[in-house]
Coordinates of C-alpha atoms and ligand atoms in Angstrom, one line a residue:
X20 CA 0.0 0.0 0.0
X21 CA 1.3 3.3 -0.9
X22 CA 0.6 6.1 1.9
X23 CA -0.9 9.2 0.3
X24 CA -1.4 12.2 2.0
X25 CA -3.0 15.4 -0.1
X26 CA -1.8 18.8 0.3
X27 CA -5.0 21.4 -0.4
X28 CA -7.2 18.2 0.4
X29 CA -10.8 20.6 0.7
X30 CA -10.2 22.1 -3.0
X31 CA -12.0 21.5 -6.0
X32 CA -8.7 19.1 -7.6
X33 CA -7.7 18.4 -3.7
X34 CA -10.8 16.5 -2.8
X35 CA -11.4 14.8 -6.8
X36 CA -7.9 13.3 -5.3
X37 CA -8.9 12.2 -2.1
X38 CA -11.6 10.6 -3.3
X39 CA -9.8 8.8 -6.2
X40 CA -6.8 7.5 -3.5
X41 CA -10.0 6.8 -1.3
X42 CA -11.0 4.3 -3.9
X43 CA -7.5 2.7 -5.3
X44 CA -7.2 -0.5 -3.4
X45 CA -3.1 0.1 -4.1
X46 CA -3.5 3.1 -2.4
X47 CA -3.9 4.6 1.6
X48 CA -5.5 7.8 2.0
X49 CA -3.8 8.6 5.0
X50 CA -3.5 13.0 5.8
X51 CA -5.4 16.4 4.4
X52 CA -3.7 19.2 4.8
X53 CA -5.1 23.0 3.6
X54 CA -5.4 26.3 5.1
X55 CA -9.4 26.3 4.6
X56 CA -12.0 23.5 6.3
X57 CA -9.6 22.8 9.3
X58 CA -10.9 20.1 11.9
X59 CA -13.4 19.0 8.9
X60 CA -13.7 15.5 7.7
X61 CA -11.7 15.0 4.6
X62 CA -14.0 11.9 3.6
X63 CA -17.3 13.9 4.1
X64 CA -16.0 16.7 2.2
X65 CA -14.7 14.9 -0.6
X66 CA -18.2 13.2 -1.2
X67 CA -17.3 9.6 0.0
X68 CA -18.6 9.6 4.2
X69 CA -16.5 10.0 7.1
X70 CA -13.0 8.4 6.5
X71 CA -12.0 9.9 10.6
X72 CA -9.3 12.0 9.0
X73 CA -9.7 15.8 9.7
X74 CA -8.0 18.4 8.0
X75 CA -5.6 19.6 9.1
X76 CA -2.9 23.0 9.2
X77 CA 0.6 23.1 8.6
X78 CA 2.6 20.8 5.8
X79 CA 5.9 20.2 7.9
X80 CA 4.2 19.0 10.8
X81 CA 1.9 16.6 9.2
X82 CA 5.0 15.0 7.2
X83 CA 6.6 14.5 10.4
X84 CA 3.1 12.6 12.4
X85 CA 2.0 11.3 9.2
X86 CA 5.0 9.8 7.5
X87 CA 3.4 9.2 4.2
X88 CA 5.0 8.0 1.1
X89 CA 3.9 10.3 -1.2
X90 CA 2.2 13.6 -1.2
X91 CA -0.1 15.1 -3.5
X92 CA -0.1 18.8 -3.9
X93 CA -3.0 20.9 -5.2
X94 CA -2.9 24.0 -3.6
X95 CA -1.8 27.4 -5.1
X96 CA 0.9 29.0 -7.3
X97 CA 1.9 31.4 -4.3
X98 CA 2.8 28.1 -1.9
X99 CA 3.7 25.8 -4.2
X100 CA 7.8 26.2 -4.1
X101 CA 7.5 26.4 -0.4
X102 CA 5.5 23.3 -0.5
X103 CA 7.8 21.3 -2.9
X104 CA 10.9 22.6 -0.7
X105 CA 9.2 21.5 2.1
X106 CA 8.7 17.2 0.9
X107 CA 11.4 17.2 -0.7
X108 CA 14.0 18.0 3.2
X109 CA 10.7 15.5 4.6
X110 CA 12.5 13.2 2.6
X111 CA 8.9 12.6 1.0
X112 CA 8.1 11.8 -2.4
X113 CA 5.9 14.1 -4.2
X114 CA 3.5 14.3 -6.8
X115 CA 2.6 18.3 -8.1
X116 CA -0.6 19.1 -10.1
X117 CA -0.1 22.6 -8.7
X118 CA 0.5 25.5 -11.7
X119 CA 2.7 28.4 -11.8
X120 CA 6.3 26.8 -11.3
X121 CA 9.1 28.7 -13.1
X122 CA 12.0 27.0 -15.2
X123 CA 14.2 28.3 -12.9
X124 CA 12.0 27.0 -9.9
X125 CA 12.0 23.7 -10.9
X126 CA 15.8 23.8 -11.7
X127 CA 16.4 24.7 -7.9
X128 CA 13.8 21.6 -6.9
X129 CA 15.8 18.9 -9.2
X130 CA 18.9 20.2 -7.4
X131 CA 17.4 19.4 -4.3
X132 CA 15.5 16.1 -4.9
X133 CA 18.6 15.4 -6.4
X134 CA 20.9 15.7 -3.0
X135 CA 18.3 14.3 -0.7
X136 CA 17.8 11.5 -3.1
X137 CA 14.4 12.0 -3.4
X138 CA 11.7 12.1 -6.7
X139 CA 9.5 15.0 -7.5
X140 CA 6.4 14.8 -10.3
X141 CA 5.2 17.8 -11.9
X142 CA 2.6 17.9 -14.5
X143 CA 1.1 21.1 -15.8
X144 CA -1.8 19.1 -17.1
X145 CA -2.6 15.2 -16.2
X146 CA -4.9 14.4 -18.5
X147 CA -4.5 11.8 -20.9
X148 CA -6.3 13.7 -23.7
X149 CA -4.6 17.2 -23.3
X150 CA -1.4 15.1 -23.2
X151 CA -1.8 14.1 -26.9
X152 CA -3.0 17.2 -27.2
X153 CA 0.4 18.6 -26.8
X154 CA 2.3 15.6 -28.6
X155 CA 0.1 15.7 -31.9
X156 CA 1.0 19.9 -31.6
X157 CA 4.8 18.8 -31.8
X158 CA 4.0 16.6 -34.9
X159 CA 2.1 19.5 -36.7
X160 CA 4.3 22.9 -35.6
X161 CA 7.2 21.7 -38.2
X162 CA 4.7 21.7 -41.3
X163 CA 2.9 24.6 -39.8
X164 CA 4.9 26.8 -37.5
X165 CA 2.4 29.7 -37.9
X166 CA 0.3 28.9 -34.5
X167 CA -1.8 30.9 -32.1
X168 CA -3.5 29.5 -28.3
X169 CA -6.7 30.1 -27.2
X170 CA -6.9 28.4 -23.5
X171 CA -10.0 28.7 -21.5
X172 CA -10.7 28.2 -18.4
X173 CA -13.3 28.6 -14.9
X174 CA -13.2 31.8 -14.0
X175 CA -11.9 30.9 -10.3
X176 CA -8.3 29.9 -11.8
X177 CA -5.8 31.6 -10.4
X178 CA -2.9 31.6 -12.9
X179 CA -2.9 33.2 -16.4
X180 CA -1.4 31.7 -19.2
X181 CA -2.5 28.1 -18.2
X182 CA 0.2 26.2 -17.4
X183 CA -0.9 23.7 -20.1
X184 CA -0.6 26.3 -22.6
X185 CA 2.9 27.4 -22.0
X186 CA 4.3 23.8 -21.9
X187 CA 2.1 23.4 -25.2
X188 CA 3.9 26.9 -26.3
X189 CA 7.6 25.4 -25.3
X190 CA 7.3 22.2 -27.1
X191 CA 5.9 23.9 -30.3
X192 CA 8.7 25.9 -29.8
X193 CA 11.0 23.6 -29.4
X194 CA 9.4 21.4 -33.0
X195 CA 10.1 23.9 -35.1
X196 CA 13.5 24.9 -34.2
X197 CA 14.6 20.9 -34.3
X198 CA 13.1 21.5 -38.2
X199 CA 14.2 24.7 -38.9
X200 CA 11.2 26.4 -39.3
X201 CA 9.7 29.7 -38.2
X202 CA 6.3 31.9 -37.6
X203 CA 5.4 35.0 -39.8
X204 CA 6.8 37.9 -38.5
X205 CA 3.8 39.7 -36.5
X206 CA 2.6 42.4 -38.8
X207 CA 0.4 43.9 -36.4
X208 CA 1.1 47.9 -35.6
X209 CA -1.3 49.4 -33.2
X210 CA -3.2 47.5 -31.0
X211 CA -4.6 47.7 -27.0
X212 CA -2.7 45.7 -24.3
X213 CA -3.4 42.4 -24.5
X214 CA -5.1 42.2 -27.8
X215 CA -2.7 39.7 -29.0
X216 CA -2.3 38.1 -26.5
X217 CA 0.5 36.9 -23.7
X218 CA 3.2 35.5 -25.9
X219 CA 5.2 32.5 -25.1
X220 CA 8.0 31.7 -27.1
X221 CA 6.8 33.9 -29.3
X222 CA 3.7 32.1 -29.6
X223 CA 0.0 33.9 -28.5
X224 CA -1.7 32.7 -26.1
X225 CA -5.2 33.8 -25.3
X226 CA -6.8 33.0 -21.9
X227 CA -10.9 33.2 -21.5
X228 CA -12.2 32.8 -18.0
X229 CA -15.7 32.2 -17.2
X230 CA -17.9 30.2 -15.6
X231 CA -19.5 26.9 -16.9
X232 CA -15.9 25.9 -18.2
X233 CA -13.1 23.7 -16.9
X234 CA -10.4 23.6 -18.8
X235 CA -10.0 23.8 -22.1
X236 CA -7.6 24.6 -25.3
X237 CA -7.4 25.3 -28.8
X238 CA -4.0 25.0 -30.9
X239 CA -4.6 26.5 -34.1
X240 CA -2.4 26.3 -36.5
X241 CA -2.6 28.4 -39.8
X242 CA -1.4 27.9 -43.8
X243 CA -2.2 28.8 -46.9
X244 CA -5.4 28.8 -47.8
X245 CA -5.9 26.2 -44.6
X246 CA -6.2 25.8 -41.0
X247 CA -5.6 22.9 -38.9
X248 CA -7.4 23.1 -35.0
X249 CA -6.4 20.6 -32.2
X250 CA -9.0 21.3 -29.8
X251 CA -9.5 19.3 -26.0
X252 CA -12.0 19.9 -23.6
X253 CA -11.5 18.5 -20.0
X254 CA -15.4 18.6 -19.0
X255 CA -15.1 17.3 -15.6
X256 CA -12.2 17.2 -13.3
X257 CA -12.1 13.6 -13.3
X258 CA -10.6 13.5 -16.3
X259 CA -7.5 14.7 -14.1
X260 CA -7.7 11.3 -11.9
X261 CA -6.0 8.3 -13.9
X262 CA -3.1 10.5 -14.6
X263 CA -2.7 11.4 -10.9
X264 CA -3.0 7.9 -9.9
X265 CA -0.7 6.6 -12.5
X266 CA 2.2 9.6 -11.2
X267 CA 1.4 8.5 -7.2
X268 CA 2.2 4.8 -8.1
X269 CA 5.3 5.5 -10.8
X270 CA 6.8 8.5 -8.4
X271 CA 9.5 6.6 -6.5
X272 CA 10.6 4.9 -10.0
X273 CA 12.2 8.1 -11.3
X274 CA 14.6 9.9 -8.7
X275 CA 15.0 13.6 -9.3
X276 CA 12.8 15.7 -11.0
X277 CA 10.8 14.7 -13.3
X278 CA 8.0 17.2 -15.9
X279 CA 5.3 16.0 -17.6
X280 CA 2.8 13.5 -17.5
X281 CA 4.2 11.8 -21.1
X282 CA 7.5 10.9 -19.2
X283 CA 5.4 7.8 -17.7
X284 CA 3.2 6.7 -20.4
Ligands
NAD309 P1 -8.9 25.4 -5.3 O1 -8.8 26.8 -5.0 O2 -10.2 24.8 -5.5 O3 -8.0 24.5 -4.2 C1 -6.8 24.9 -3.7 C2 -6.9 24.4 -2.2 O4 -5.6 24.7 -1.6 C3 -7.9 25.2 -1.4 O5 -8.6 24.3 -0.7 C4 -7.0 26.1 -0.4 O6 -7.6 26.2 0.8 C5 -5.8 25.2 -0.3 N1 -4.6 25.9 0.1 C6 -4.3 27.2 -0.2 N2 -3.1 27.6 0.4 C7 -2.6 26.4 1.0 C8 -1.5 26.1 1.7 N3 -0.5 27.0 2.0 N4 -1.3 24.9 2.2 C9 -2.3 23.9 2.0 N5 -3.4 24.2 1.3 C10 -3.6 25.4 0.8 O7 -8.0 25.2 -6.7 P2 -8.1 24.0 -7.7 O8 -9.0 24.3 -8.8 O9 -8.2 22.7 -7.0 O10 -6.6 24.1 -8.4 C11 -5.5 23.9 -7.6 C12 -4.2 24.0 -8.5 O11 -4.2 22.9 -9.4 C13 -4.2 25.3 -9.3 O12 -2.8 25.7 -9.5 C14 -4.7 24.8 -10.7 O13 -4.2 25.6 -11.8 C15 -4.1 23.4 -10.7 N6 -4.7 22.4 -11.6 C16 -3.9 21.6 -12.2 C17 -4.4 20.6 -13.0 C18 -3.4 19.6 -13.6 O14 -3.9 18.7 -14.4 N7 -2.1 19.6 -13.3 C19 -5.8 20.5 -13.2 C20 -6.6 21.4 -12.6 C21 -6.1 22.4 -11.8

């Protein structure tokens, strides 16, 4: 049995999780930690009855009464570094969801998983479907390198560009320099702020948020006289589950830092 405690355990991803560990017969749900719903019962609030474990304050301190193998972190782009520090001098394997990691951030956190011998998960996105997303965009960008993003998203997200889109943005990036191949120049001249977008790698990326959607993304890719869309629509958040799972289970097989949710498939 592998010893799973969450980290932001009440939120809307936090509790999808418990919920999913709750169920994995590989898997003990064993700690909830947040900063909202203290004393509450993580079962109850995660839609699956009283499991007897209350949520609870404090990440260090549960690590050290808990002990648990791996922890599961949805919480929010402000914490998240401190979080990550904090499992990885716990010793503790860990498995992020959370958004808003820089390069440079996650350079500092291989480094460390790296000296205390420890493995670190981060996926920007753990769907299946917005994984393929991103590996069919690779295949296209070196025939079509002319490409725009249009990510949407509930209007409660707290990060802007998704963090989906600016891997989607890197690796596109990435494609068509490996073949040598380049977008159009911008010709726009005058424009408001933010009319075309946030660019990432040179590459627009246009975030909607409003209520009624989840998480969603369109790659569009243009040519002459043609246009090419690779569009995915997560529609509930357990779409995010079997890739969660899957990364709790595989964590401990890769030490160090490991990105992206394709690295295990
Ligand atoms: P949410 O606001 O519903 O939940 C966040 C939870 O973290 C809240 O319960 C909050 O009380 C708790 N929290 C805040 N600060 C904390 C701290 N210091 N310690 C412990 N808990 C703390 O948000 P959400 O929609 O569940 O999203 C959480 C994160 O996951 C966001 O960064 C979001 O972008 C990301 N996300 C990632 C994926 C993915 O596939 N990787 C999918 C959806 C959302």
């Amino acid at each position: 049995m592998i010893r799973v405690l969450v980290n932001g355990a009440d939120g809307r991803m936090g509790s999808q999780v418990v919920k999913a560990v709750y169920e994995d017969k590989d898997l003990e749900f064993v700690g909830g930690v947040s900063v909202t719903n203290i004393g509450k019962d993580a079962g109850e609030l995660a839609g699956v009855g009283a499991l007897g474990i209350a949520i609870r304050e404090g990440l260090g301190q549960a690590l050290d009464d808990i002990k648990p193998d791996v922890v599961v972190d949805f919480t929010t782009p402000k914490v998240i570094f401190e979080n990550a520090k904090t499992c990885i001098e716990h010793g503790v394997n860990m498995v992020v969801g959370t958004t808003g990691l820089t390069a440079e951030q996650r350079g500092e956190l291989a480094a460390l998983a790296e000296q205390r011998k420890t493995s670190i998960f981060i996926a920007p996105n753990f769907s299946i479907g917005a994984v393929l997303m991103m590996k069919l965009s690779e295949e296209v960008a070196p025939y079509l390198p002319d490409v725009e993003i249009i990510e949407l998203h509930h209007n409660n997200k707290l990060d802007a560009p998704s963090g989906t889109a600016i891997m989607t943005a890197n690796k596109i990036d990435a494609a068509r320099k490996a073949a040598n191949a380049q977008q159009a120049p911008d010709k726009t001249h005058e424009s408001l702020d933010g009319a075309r977008g946030a660019k990432v790698d040179d590459i627009p990326i246009h975030s909607v948020r409003l209520p009624g959607y989840v998480a969603h993304q369109q790659v569009l890719f243009g040519g002459y006289g043609e246009l090419l869309t690779i569009r995915h629509d997560s529609i509930d958040r357990k779409s995010f589950m079997p890739g969660v799972i899957l990364a709790v289970k595989k964590v401990s097989s890769r030490p160090g830092l490991t990105f992206g949710l394709e690295n295990y498939l």
